[in-house]
Short mmCIF file of C-alpha atoms and ligand atoms in Angstrom, two decimals:
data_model
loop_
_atom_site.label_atom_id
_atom_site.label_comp_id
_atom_site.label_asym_id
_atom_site.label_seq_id
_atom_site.Cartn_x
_atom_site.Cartn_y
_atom_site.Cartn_z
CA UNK A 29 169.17 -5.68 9.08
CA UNK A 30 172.04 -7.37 10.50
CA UNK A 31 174.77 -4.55 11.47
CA UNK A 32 171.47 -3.04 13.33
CA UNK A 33 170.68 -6.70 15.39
CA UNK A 34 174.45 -6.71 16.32
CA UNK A 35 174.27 -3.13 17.55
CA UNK A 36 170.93 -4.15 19.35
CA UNK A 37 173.42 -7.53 20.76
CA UNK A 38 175.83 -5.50 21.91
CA UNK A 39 173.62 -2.63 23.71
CA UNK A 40 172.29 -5.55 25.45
CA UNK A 41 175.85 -7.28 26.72
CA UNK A 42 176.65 -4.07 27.76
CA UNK A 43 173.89 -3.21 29.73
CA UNK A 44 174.43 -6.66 31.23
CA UNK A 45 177.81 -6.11 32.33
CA UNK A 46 176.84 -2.55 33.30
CA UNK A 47 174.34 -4.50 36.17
CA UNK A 48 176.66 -6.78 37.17
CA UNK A 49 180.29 -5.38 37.31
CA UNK A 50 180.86 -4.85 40.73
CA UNK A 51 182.64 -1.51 39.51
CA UNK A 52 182.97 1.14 37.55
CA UNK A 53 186.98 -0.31 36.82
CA UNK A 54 185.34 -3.52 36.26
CA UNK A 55 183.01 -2.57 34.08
CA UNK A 56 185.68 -0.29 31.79
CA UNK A 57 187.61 -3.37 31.50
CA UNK A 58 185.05 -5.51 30.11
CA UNK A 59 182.98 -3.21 28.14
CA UNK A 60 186.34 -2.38 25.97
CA UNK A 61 186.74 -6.72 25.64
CA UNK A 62 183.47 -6.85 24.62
CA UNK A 63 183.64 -3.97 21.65
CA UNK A 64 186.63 -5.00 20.28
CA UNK A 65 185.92 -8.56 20.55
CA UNK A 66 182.17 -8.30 18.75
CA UNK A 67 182.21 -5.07 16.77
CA UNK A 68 184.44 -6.29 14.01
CA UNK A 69 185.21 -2.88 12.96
CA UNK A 70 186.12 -1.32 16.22
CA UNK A 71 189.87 -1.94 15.81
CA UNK A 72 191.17 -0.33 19.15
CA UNK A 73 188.28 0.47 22.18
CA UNK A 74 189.45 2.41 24.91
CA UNK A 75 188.81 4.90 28.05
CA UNK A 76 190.33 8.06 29.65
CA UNK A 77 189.68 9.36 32.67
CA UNK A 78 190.98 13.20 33.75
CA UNK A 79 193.66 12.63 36.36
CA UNK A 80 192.47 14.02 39.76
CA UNK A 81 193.21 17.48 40.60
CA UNK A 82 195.54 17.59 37.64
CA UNK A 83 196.40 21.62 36.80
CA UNK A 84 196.53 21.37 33.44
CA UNK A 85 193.73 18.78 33.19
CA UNK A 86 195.08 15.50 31.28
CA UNK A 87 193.72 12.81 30.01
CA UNK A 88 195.34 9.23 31.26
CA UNK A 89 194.71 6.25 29.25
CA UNK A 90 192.52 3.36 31.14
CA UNK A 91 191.44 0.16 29.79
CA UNK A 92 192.16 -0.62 26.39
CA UNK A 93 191.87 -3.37 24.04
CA UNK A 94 194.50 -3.00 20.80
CA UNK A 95 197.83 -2.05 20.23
CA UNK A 96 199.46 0.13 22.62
CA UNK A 97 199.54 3.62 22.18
CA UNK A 98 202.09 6.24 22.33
CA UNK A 99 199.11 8.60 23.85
CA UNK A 100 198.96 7.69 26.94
CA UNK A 101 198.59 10.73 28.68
CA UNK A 102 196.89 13.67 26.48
CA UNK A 103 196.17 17.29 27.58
CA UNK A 104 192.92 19.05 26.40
CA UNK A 105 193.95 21.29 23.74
CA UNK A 106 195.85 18.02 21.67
CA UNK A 107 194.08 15.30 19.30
CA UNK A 108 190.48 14.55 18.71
CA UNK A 109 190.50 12.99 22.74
CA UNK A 110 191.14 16.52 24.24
CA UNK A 111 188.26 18.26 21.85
CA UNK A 112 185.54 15.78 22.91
CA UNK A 113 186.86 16.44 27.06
CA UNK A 114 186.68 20.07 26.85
CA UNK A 115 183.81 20.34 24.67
CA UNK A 116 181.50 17.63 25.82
CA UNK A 117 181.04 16.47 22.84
CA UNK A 118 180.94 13.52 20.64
CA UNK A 119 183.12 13.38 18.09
CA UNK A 120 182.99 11.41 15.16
CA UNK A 121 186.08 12.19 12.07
CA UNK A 122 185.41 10.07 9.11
CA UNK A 123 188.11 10.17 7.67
CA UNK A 124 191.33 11.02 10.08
CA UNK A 125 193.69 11.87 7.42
CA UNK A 126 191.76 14.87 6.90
CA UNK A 127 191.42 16.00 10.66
CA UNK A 128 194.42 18.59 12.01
CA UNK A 129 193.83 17.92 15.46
CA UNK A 130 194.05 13.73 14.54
CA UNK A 131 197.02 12.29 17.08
CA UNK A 132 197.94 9.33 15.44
CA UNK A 133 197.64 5.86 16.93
CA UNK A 134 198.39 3.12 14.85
CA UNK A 135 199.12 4.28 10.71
CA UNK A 136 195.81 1.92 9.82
CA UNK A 137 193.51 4.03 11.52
CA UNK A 138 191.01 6.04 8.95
CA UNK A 139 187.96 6.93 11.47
CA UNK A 140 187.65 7.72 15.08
CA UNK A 141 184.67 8.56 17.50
CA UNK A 142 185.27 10.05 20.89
CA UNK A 143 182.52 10.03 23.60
CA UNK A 144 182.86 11.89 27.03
CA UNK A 145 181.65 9.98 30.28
CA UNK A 146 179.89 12.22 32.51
CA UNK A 147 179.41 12.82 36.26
CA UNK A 148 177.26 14.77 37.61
CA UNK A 149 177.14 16.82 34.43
CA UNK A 150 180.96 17.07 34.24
CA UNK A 151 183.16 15.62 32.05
CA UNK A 152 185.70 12.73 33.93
CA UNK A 153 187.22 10.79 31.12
CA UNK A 154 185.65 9.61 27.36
CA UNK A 155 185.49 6.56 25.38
CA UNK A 156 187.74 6.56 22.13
CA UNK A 157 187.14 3.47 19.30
CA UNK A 158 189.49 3.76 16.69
CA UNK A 159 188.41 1.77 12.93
CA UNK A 160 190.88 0.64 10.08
CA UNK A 161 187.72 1.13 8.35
CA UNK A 162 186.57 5.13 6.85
CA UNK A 163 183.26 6.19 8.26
CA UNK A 164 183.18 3.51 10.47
CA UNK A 165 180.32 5.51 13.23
CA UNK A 166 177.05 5.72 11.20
CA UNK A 167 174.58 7.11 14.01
CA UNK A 168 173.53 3.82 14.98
CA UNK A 169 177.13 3.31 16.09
CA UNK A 170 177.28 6.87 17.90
CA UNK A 171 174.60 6.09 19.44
CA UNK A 172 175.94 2.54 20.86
CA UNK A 173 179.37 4.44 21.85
CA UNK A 174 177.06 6.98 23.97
CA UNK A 175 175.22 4.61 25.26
CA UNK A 176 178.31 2.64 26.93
CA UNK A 177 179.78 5.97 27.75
CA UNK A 178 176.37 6.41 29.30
CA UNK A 179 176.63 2.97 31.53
CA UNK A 180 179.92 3.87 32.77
CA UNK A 181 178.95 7.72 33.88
CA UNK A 182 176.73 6.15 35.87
CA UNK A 183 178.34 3.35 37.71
CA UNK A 184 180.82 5.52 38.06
CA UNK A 185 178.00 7.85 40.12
CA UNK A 186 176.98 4.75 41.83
CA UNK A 187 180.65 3.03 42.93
CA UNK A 188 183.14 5.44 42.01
CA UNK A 189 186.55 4.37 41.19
N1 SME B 3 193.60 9.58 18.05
C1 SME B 3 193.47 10.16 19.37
C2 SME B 3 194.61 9.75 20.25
C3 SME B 3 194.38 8.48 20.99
S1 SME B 3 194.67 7.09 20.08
O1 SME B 3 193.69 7.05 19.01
C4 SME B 3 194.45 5.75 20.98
C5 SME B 3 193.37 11.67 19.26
O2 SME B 3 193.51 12.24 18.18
O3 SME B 3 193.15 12.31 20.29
#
């Protein structure tokens, strides 16, 4: 099938980059490049990472790759980024006009996944792909998303920062 050999070409860049980004910054930066550039239906690919110490946690945009966004900082009870930080959770909406908790990013958006990067068992930030496309995440793509979320919890463990 080809969407599954792309998914199986992109796992593989990733894990590339993932063994030879010096850090975990580095590595953010071009895993997001990479998505949006080869996933043709990943429309905007981006992290965040809980500020430090922050009292109300908050979510601060990192790396991106797509339009800007007016969420750049989001706390944990807002939008589909603050249920998948203070759940743990993936979270995959289908169809984002049907989603109350949807923040909106750009008006083509129709499906969303959000992945949280762990540490040491704790949540630190997430990985958020936006699609113009409906049901964009079959499993095969959730499992891609968790697997790069995956990569960067652990360099992250290894480098920090
Ligand atoms: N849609 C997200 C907000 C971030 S933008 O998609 C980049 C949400 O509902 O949390």
């Amino acid at each position: 099938m080809l969407a599954a050999s792309r998914i199986d070409e992109v796992r593989q860049a990733v894990a590339e980059l993932a063994q030879a980004a010096p850090t975990a910054r580095d590595l953010m930066q071009q895993m997001v490049k990479a998505l949006h550039e080869r996933m043709l239906k990943y429309n905007w690919v981006g992290f965040y990472l809980l500020e430090p110490g922050a009292d109300p946690p908050v979510l601060v945009l990192g790396a991106f790759e797509g339009a800007m966004t007016p969420h750049t900082r989001i706390p944990l009870n807002q939008g589909i980024c603050g249920a998948a930080a203070s759940s743990g959770r993936t979270v995959v909406v289908d169809d984002v006009s049907k989603d109350p908790r949807y923040l909106a990013c750009s008006l083509e958006t129709k499906s969303e996944i959000v992945v949280p990067v762990f540490v040491q068992g704790k949540v630190v930030g997430e990985l958020d792909i936006d699609s113009h496309f409906s049901s964009a995440f079959t499993l095969e793509h959730q499992e891609l998303v968790q697997y790069c979320a995956m990569l960067v919890g652990t360099k992250l463990e290894a480098s920090g920062r």
